[in-house]
């Protein structure tokens, strides 16, 4: 889903979103480092030990895979995994070099949010989603009644996570997680997931052979990581197994259970597009700054001509989202948008789920504002250069890691304010050029 994944982004999301959840396998992940502005602090670099480095400057594990496996086996047994379950799951397992490569990749180019959304909300996906809404109408009605989550949101997440079950990832989850636990960038996280995966096998929900997923261990139609599976997966079709791989009903119910636990409000809007007045203070575009919708409107924020406020939203708390800076479309986002971020902490992802939901319901979901298509996202090298130049200019951008997080955004705003520019905190070429000339 959403992205040509960068492993840095992947791990960051995996580790810092406390309720985290799922990491997707597929093609719809946003490639940008785009945690919702203000939603999370920047994270330190992954911790690696002082192990020797290979030709690519990557640490070499200090023990063989067999030695690691013997050690980890003790740990798994202490966690309650039966020896025969462990041994069957690990029979013939060797590290997967493709997983190591994916884990270490740091893509240079970032897909612009407008291209990401075009791909995520294709006409094909909307048609297929609407067909499935009809096909699973009875299940969806029951899920709405039991969990209080709107059917179009469930189908939108299903479409984003696995293209409605078509793209689930075909890697052995045990092998992928064992590889990451042995020589990945976040071994402790991978070990925890691996123990959880062994618990799933021990419970008998799925066989090791059918337990497939992304290189990062996100599984099935919902792309749940094993710990999320253990806390939230549901057997809805009543066959005694929580089959998020083969049963659409189980997958939809598991998603409903997760969204409900994250605070979904049935019937409430995710948010809506707005237009900002002349002279607006763009520094207010930050997820941590929330005000009632009515207050934003009183301060001059307007609805586009012809659109109306979602019912009963005037008193709800809203934050302002500018996915491509002040020159692009603007949105006021409500609580259900934040719930979707708990599934996946990316504002592009949450926007795609939200707009796709509206399209599926046949009630809008089209963006009226224009994207600044002449302003392509910075590459990873350019983001690192921007961070380095910001810090050298006295604006502390934190660790120059190419991730535009809270510290970097704050530094960008200060540099923009000092220049008398709109302080939207958005990293772009104009600021990079200006800092280069300094
Ligand atoms: Ca089932």
Coordinates of C-alpha atoms and ligand atoms in Angstrom, one line a residue:
X1 CA 0.0 0.0 0.0
X2 CA 1.0 3.0 0.5
X3 CA 4.4 3.3 -0.8
X4 CA 7.4 2.4 -2.2
X5 CA 8.4 1.8 1.3
X6 CA 11.4 3.3 2.8
X7 CA 12.6 1.1 5.6
X8 CA 13.4 4.1 7.7
X9 CA 9.8 5.3 7.4
X10 CA 8.6 1.8 7.9
X11 CA 10.4 1.2 11.1
X12 CA 9.7 4.7 12.4
X13 CA 6.0 4.1 11.9
X14 CA 6.2 0.7 13.3
X15 CA 8.0 1.7 16.4
X16 CA 6.6 5.0 17.4
X17 CA 3.0 4.7 16.8
X18 CA 2.0 3.2 20.0
X19 CA -1.0 1.5 18.8
X20 CA 0.7 0.3 15.8
X21 CA -0.6 -1.9 13.9
X22 CA 0.0 -2.8 10.5
X23 CA 2.5 -2.3 8.0
X24 CA 1.5 -2.8 4.6
X25 CA 2.9 -4.9 2.0
X26 CA 1.6 -3.3 -1.0
X27 CA 2.1 -0.5 -3.4
X28 CA 0.0 2.2 -1.9
X29 CA 2.2 3.3 0.9
X30 CA 3.2 7.0 0.5
X31 CA 6.8 7.1 -0.2
X32 CA 7.3 10.4 1.5
X33 CA 8.4 10.7 5.0
X34 CA 5.1 12.2 5.8
X35 CA 4.0 11.6 9.3
X36 CA 1.1 14.0 10.0
X37 CA 2.7 17.3 11.0
X38 CA 2.8 17.5 14.8
X39 CA 1.7 14.0 15.3
X40 CA 5.0 12.4 16.4
X41 CA 8.5 13.4 17.5
X42 CA 11.5 12.6 15.4
X43 CA 13.1 9.4 16.3
X44 CA 16.7 8.6 16.8
X45 CA 18.5 6.5 14.2
X46 CA 18.1 2.8 14.6
X47 CA 20.4 1.4 17.2
X48 CA 23.0 -1.0 15.9
X49 CA 25.8 -2.4 17.9
X50 CA 29.5 -2.0 17.2
X51 CA 29.5 -5.1 15.0
X52 CA 31.9 -5.3 12.1
X53 CA 30.7 -3.7 8.8
X54 CA 30.3 -5.3 5.4
X55 CA 31.2 -3.8 2.1
X56 CA 28.0 -1.6 2.1
X57 CA 28.8 -0.3 5.6
X58 CA 26.1 -2.5 7.1
X59 CA 26.8 -4.4 10.3
X60 CA 27.5 -8.1 10.1
X61 CA 25.8 -10.3 12.7
X62 CA 28.1 -11.5 15.4
X63 CA 26.8 -15.0 15.3
X64 CA 25.6 -17.5 12.7
X65 CA 21.9 -17.9 12.0
X66 CA 21.9 -21.3 13.6
X67 CA 23.5 -19.9 16.7
X68 CA 20.9 -17.1 16.8
X69 CA 18.1 -19.6 16.2
X70 CA 19.2 -21.8 19.1
X71 CA 19.3 -18.7 21.4
X72 CA 16.0 -17.4 20.2
X73 CA 14.4 -20.9 20.7
X74 CA 15.0 -20.7 24.4
X75 CA 13.4 -17.3 24.5
X76 CA 10.4 -18.5 22.5
X77 CA 10.0 -21.5 24.8
X78 CA 10.1 -19.3 27.9
X79 CA 7.3 -17.2 26.3
X80 CA 5.2 -20.4 26.2
X81 CA 5.8 -21.7 22.7
X82 CA 5.8 -25.5 22.6
X83 CA 9.1 -27.0 21.3
X84 CA 7.3 -28.9 18.5
X85 CA 5.6 -25.8 17.3
X86 CA 8.9 -23.9 17.2
X87 CA 10.8 -26.7 15.5
X88 CA 8.1 -27.2 12.9
X89 CA 7.9 -23.5 12.1
X90 CA 11.7 -23.2 11.8
X91 CA 12.2 -26.4 9.8
X92 CA 14.5 -25.5 6.8
X93 CA 14.2 -21.7 7.5
X94 CA 17.2 -19.6 6.3
X95 CA 17.6 -15.8 6.2
X96 CA 15.9 -14.2 3.2
X97 CA 18.4 -11.8 1.4
X98 CA 15.5 -10.0 -0.2
X99 CA 14.2 -9.0 3.2
X100 CA 17.6 -7.7 4.3
X101 CA 17.7 -5.6 1.1
X102 CA 14.2 -4.2 1.6
X103 CA 14.9 -3.4 5.2
X104 CA 18.0 -1.4 4.3
X105 CA 16.7 0.4 1.2
X106 CA 16.4 4.1 1.4
X107 CA 14.7 5.3 -1.7
X108 CA 16.0 8.6 -3.1
X109 CA 12.8 9.7 -4.8
X110 CA 9.5 10.5 -3.2
X111 CA 6.2 10.2 -5.0
X112 CA 4.2 13.4 -4.8
X113 CA 1.0 13.2 -2.7
X114 CA -1.2 14.0 -5.8
X115 CA 0.3 11.0 -7.7
X116 CA -0.1 8.8 -4.6
X117 CA -3.7 9.8 -4.3
X118 CA -4.4 9.2 -8.0
X119 CA -3.0 5.7 -7.7
X120 CA -4.7 4.9 -4.4
X121 CA -8.1 6.1 -5.6
X122 CA -8.2 4.9 -9.2
X123 CA -11.5 4.5 -11.0
X124 CA -10.8 0.8 -11.0
X125 CA -10.5 0.6 -7.3
X126 CA -13.6 2.6 -6.8
X127 CA -15.6 0.3 -9.1
X128 CA -14.2 -2.8 -7.5
X129 CA -15.0 -1.5 -4.1
X130 CA -18.5 -0.7 -5.0
X131 CA -19.0 -4.1 -6.4
X132 CA -17.7 -5.6 -3.1
X133 CA -19.9 -3.3 -1.0
X134 CA -22.9 -4.9 -2.8
X135 CA -21.5 -8.4 -2.6
X136 CA -20.7 -8.2 1.2
X137 CA -23.7 -6.0 2.0
X138 CA -25.1 -8.5 4.6
X139 CA -21.7 -8.9 6.4
X140 CA -21.1 -5.1 6.3
X141 CA -24.5 -4.4 7.8
X142 CA -23.7 -6.8 10.7
X143 CA -20.3 -5.2 11.2
X144 CA -21.8 -1.7 11.3
X145 CA -24.3 -3.0 14.0
X146 CA -21.7 -4.9 16.0
X147 CA -18.7 -2.5 15.8
X148 CA -20.2 0.9 14.9
X149 CA -17.8 1.4 12.0
X150 CA -19.2 2.6 8.6
X151 CA -19.1 0.1 5.8
X152 CA -17.4 2.4 3.3
X153 CA -14.5 3.0 5.7
X154 CA -14.0 -0.8 6.1
X155 CA -14.0 -1.3 2.4
X156 CA -11.7 1.7 1.8
X157 CA -9.1 0.3 4.3
X158 CA -9.5 -3.1 2.6
X159 CA -8.7 -1.6 -0.8
X160 CA -5.8 0.4 0.5
X161 CA -4.2 -2.4 2.5
X162 CA -4.4 -5.3 0.1
X163 CA -6.4 -4.2 -3.0
X164 CA -9.3 -6.0 -1.5
X165 CA -7.3 -9.1 -0.7
X166 CA -5.5 -9.3 -4.0
X167 CA -2.1 -8.1 -2.9
X168 CA -1.3 -9.6 0.5
X169 CA 2.4 -10.3 0.1
X170 CA 3.6 -13.9 -0.5
X171 CA 6.6 -14.2 1.8
X172 CA 6.8 -16.6 4.7
X173 CA 6.1 -14.5 7.8
X174 CA 8.3 -16.7 10.0
X175 CA 11.2 -16.5 7.6
X176 CA 10.9 -12.7 7.1
X177 CA 10.6 -12.0 10.8
X178 CA 13.4 -14.4 11.6
X179 CA 15.6 -12.6 9.1
X180 CA 14.8 -9.2 10.6
X181 CA 15.3 -10.5 14.1
X182 CA 18.7 -12.0 13.1
X183 CA 20.1 -9.1 11.0
X184 CA 17.5 -6.3 10.7
X185 CA 17.6 -2.8 11.9
X186 CA 15.1 -3.3 14.7
X187 CA 15.9 -6.8 16.0
X188 CA 13.9 -6.4 19.3
X189 CA 10.8 -5.3 17.5
X190 CA 11.1 -8.2 15.0
X191 CA 11.7 -10.7 17.8
X192 CA 8.5 -9.6 19.5
X193 CA 6.6 -10.0 16.3
X194 CA 8.1 -13.4 15.7
X195 CA 7.0 -14.6 19.1
X196 CA 3.5 -13.3 18.3
X197 CA 3.6 -15.2 15.0
X198 CA 4.6 -18.4 16.7
X199 CA 1.6 -17.9 19.1
X200 CA -0.7 -17.6 16.1
X201 CA 0.6 -20.9 14.8
X202 CA 0.3 -22.5 18.2
X203 CA -3.3 -21.4 18.4
X204 CA -4.0 -23.1 15.1
X205 CA -5.6 -20.1 13.3
X206 CA -3.3 -20.7 10.3
X207 CA -0.6 -23.1 9.1
X208 CA 3.0 -21.9 8.7
X209 CA 2.7 -22.6 5.0
X210 CA -0.3 -20.3 4.6
X211 CA 1.1 -17.6 7.0
X212 CA 2.2 -15.3 4.3
X213 CA 2.7 -11.5 4.2
X214 CA 5.0 -8.6 3.3
X215 CA 8.7 -8.6 3.8
X216 CA 8.1 -6.7 7.0
X217 CA 5.7 -9.3 8.4
X218 CA 2.4 -7.5 7.7
X219 CA -0.1 -10.3 7.0
X220 CA -3.2 -11.0 5.1
X221 CA -6.0 -8.9 3.7
X222 CA -5.8 -6.5 6.7
X223 CA -1.9 -6.4 6.7
X224 CA -1.9 -6.8 10.4
X225 CA 1.5 -7.4 12.1
X226 CA 1.3 -10.4 14.4
X227 CA 0.9 -8.5 17.7
X228 CA -2.1 -6.6 16.2
X229 CA -3.5 -9.8 14.9
X230 CA -3.3 -11.3 18.4
X231 CA -5.0 -8.3 20.0
X232 CA -7.6 -7.5 17.3
X233 CA -8.2 -10.3 14.7
X234 CA -11.7 -11.7 14.7
X235 CA -13.3 -15.0 13.5
X236 CA -16.5 -13.6 12.1
X237 CA -17.6 -16.4 9.7
X238 CA -17.7 -18.8 12.6
X239 CA -15.4 -21.5 11.4
X240 CA -13.3 -21.3 14.6
X241 CA -10.3 -19.7 12.8
X242 CA -9.3 -16.0 12.5
X243 CA -8.5 -16.2 8.9
X244 CA -7.5 -12.7 7.7
X245 CA -5.9 -14.4 4.7
X246 CA -8.7 -16.4 3.1
X247 CA -11.9 -15.0 4.6
X248 CA -13.0 -11.5 3.6
X249 CA -15.6 -11.6 6.4
X250 CA -12.9 -12.2 9.0
X251 CA -10.6 -9.5 7.4
X252 CA -13.4 -6.9 7.4
X253 CA -14.4 -7.8 11.0
X254 CA -10.8 -7.6 12.2
X255 CA -10.5 -4.1 10.6
X256 CA -13.8 -3.0 12.2
X257 CA -12.6 -4.3 15.6
X258 CA -9.4 -2.4 15.2
X259 CA -11.0 0.9 14.1
X260 CA -13.7 0.6 16.8
X261 CA -11.0 0.1 19.5
X262 CA -9.2 3.2 18.1
X263 CA -12.2 5.3 18.7
X264 CA -14.2 5.4 15.4
X265 CA -17.4 7.5 15.6
X266 CA -20.1 6.0 13.4
X267 CA -21.6 8.4 10.9
X268 CA -19.1 11.1 11.6
X269 CA -17.2 12.8 8.8
X270 CA -13.4 12.4 8.5
X271 CA -13.2 16.1 7.6
X272 CA -13.6 18.3 4.6
X273 CA -11.7 20.5 2.2
X274 CA -11.5 24.2 3.0
X275 CA -10.2 27.5 1.5
X276 CA -8.0 29.8 3.6
X277 CA -8.4 33.6 3.7
X278 CA -5.8 36.2 2.5
X279 CA -3.1 36.7 5.1
X280 CA -3.8 33.4 6.9
X281 CA -1.2 32.3 9.4
X282 CA -0.1 29.0 7.9
X283 CA 1.8 28.1 11.0
X284 CA -1.6 26.9 12.3
X285 CA -1.4 23.9 10.0
X286 CA -0.2 21.4 12.7
X287 CA -2.0 18.3 14.0
X288 CA -1.3 19.4 17.5
X289 CA -3.3 22.6 17.1
X290 CA -7.0 21.7 17.3
X291 CA -9.9 24.1 17.5
X292 CA -13.7 23.7 17.1
X293 CA -14.8 23.8 13.4
X294 CA -17.0 26.8 14.3
X295 CA -13.9 28.7 15.5
X296 CA -11.9 28.0 12.3
X297 CA -14.9 29.3 10.3
X298 CA -15.1 32.4 12.5
X299 CA -11.5 33.0 11.8
X300 CA -12.2 33.2 8.0
X301 CA -11.7 29.6 6.9
X302 CA -14.3 28.9 4.2
X303 CA -16.0 26.0 2.5
X304 CA -15.5 25.9 -1.2
X305 CA -18.4 27.2 -3.2
X306 CA -21.2 24.7 -3.4
X307 CA -20.1 22.5 -0.5
X308 CA -21.8 22.3 2.8
X309 CA -20.5 21.5 6.3
X310 CA -20.9 17.9 7.3
X311 CA -23.9 17.5 9.7
X312 CA -23.3 18.4 13.3
X313 CA -19.6 19.0 12.8
X314 CA -19.5 22.7 14.0
X315 CA -18.6 21.8 17.5
X316 CA -16.0 19.1 16.7
X317 CA -12.3 19.6 17.2
X318 CA -10.4 20.0 13.9
X319 CA -6.8 20.4 12.8
X320 CA -5.7 22.0 9.6
X321 CA -3.9 19.8 7.1
X322 CA -1.9 21.1 4.1
X323 CA -0.5 18.0 2.4
X324 CA 1.5 19.9 -0.1
X325 CA 2.1 23.2 1.7
X326 CA 0.2 26.5 1.5
X327 CA 0.0 26.4 -2.3
X328 CA -2.0 23.2 -2.4
X329 CA -5.4 22.0 -1.1
X330 CA -6.3 22.5 2.5
X331 CA -8.4 20.3 4.8
X332 CA -9.9 20.4 8.3
X333 CA -9.5 17.0 9.7
X334 CA -11.7 15.5 12.5
X335 CA -11.4 12.6 14.9
X336 CA -12.1 9.8 12.4
X337 CA -9.1 10.9 10.4
X338 CA -7.0 10.5 13.5
X339 CA -8.5 7.0 13.9
X340 CA -7.3 6.1 10.4
X341 CA -3.8 7.4 11.4
X342 CA -3.7 4.7 14.1
X343 CA -4.0 2.1 11.4
X344 CA -1.2 3.8 9.6
X345 CA 0.5 7.0 10.7
X346 CA 0.7 8.7 7.3
X347 CA -1.4 11.7 6.4
X348 CA -1.4 10.7 2.8
X349 CA -2.7 7.3 3.7
X350 CA -5.4 8.7 5.9
X351 CA -6.4 11.1 3.2
X352 CA -6.6 8.3 0.6
X353 CA -8.8 6.2 2.9
X354 CA -11.0 9.1 3.7
X355 CA -11.6 10.2 0.1
X356 CA -12.0 6.6 -1.1
X357 CA -14.7 6.1 1.5
X358 CA -16.6 9.1 0.1
X359 CA -16.2 7.8 -3.4
X360 CA -17.5 4.4 -2.4
X361 CA -20.5 5.9 -0.8
X362 CA -21.1 8.1 -3.8
X363 CA -20.9 11.2 -1.8
X364 CA -18.0 13.4 -3.0
X365 CA -14.4 12.5 -2.4
X366 CA -13.0 14.8 -5.1
X367 CA -10.5 17.5 -4.3
X368 CA -11.3 21.0 -5.6
X369 CA -8.0 22.8 -4.9
X370 CA -5.1 22.6 -7.2
X371 CA -1.9 20.8 -6.4
X372 CA 1.4 22.7 -6.8
X373 CA 2.6 20.2 -9.5
X374 CA 5.6 22.5 -10.4
X375 CA 6.9 21.9 -6.9
X376 CA 8.1 18.3 -6.8
X377 CA 8.9 16.8 -3.4
X378 CA 12.6 17.0 -2.3
X379 CA 14.6 13.9 -2.8
X380 CA 16.1 12.1 0.2
X381 CA 19.5 13.8 -0.5
X382 CA 17.9 17.2 -0.8
X383 CA 16.0 16.7 2.5
X384 CA 19.2 15.8 4.3
X385 CA 20.9 18.8 2.7
X386 CA 18.0 21.0 3.8
X387 CA 18.2 19.7 7.4
X388 CA 22.0 20.3 7.4
X389 CA 21.7 23.8 6.0
X390 CA 18.9 24.7 8.5
X391 CA 21.0 23.6 11.4
X392 CA 24.0 25.4 10.1
X393 CA 21.9 28.6 9.8
X394 CA 20.9 28.4 13.4
X395 CA 17.5 26.6 13.0
X396 CA 17.9 23.3 14.8
X397 CA 16.5 20.6 12.4
X398 CA 17.6 17.7 14.6
X399 CA 19.3 14.7 13.2
X400 CA 19.8 15.1 9.4
X401 CA 18.1 11.8 8.5
X402 CA 16.0 12.8 5.5
X403 CA 12.8 12.5 7.6
X404 CA 10.8 15.7 7.9
X405 CA 9.5 15.3 11.4
X406 CA 8.4 17.7 14.1
X407 CA 11.9 19.3 14.7
X408 CA 12.6 19.8 11.1
X409 CA 9.2 21.3 10.5
X410 CA 9.7 23.7 13.3
X411 CA 13.1 24.7 11.9
X412 CA 11.5 25.2 8.5
X413 CA 8.8 27.5 9.9
X414 CA 11.4 29.6 11.7
X415 CA 13.4 30.0 8.5
X416 CA 10.2 30.8 6.5
X417 CA 9.2 33.4 9.1
X418 CA 12.6 35.0 9.1
X419 CA 12.2 35.4 5.3
X420 CA 8.7 36.8 5.6
X421 CA 7.4 33.7 3.7
X422 CA 4.2 31.7 4.5
X423 CA 5.2 29.6 7.5
X424 CA 3.6 26.3 6.4
X425 CA 6.6 24.1 7.6
X426 CA 6.7 22.4 4.2
X427 CA 10.0 21.4 2.8
X428 CA 10.4 22.6 -0.8
X429 CA 13.0 23.7 -3.4
X430 CA 12.5 27.5 -2.8
X431 CA 13.7 27.2 0.8
X432 CA 16.5 24.8 -0.1
X433 CA 17.7 27.3 -2.8
X434 CA 17.5 30.2 -0.4
X435 CA 19.5 28.3 2.3
X436 CA 22.2 27.3 -0.3
X437 CA 22.7 31.0 -1.2
X438 CA 23.2 32.0 2.4
Ligands
LIG1 CA1 -13.1 -17.6 10.4

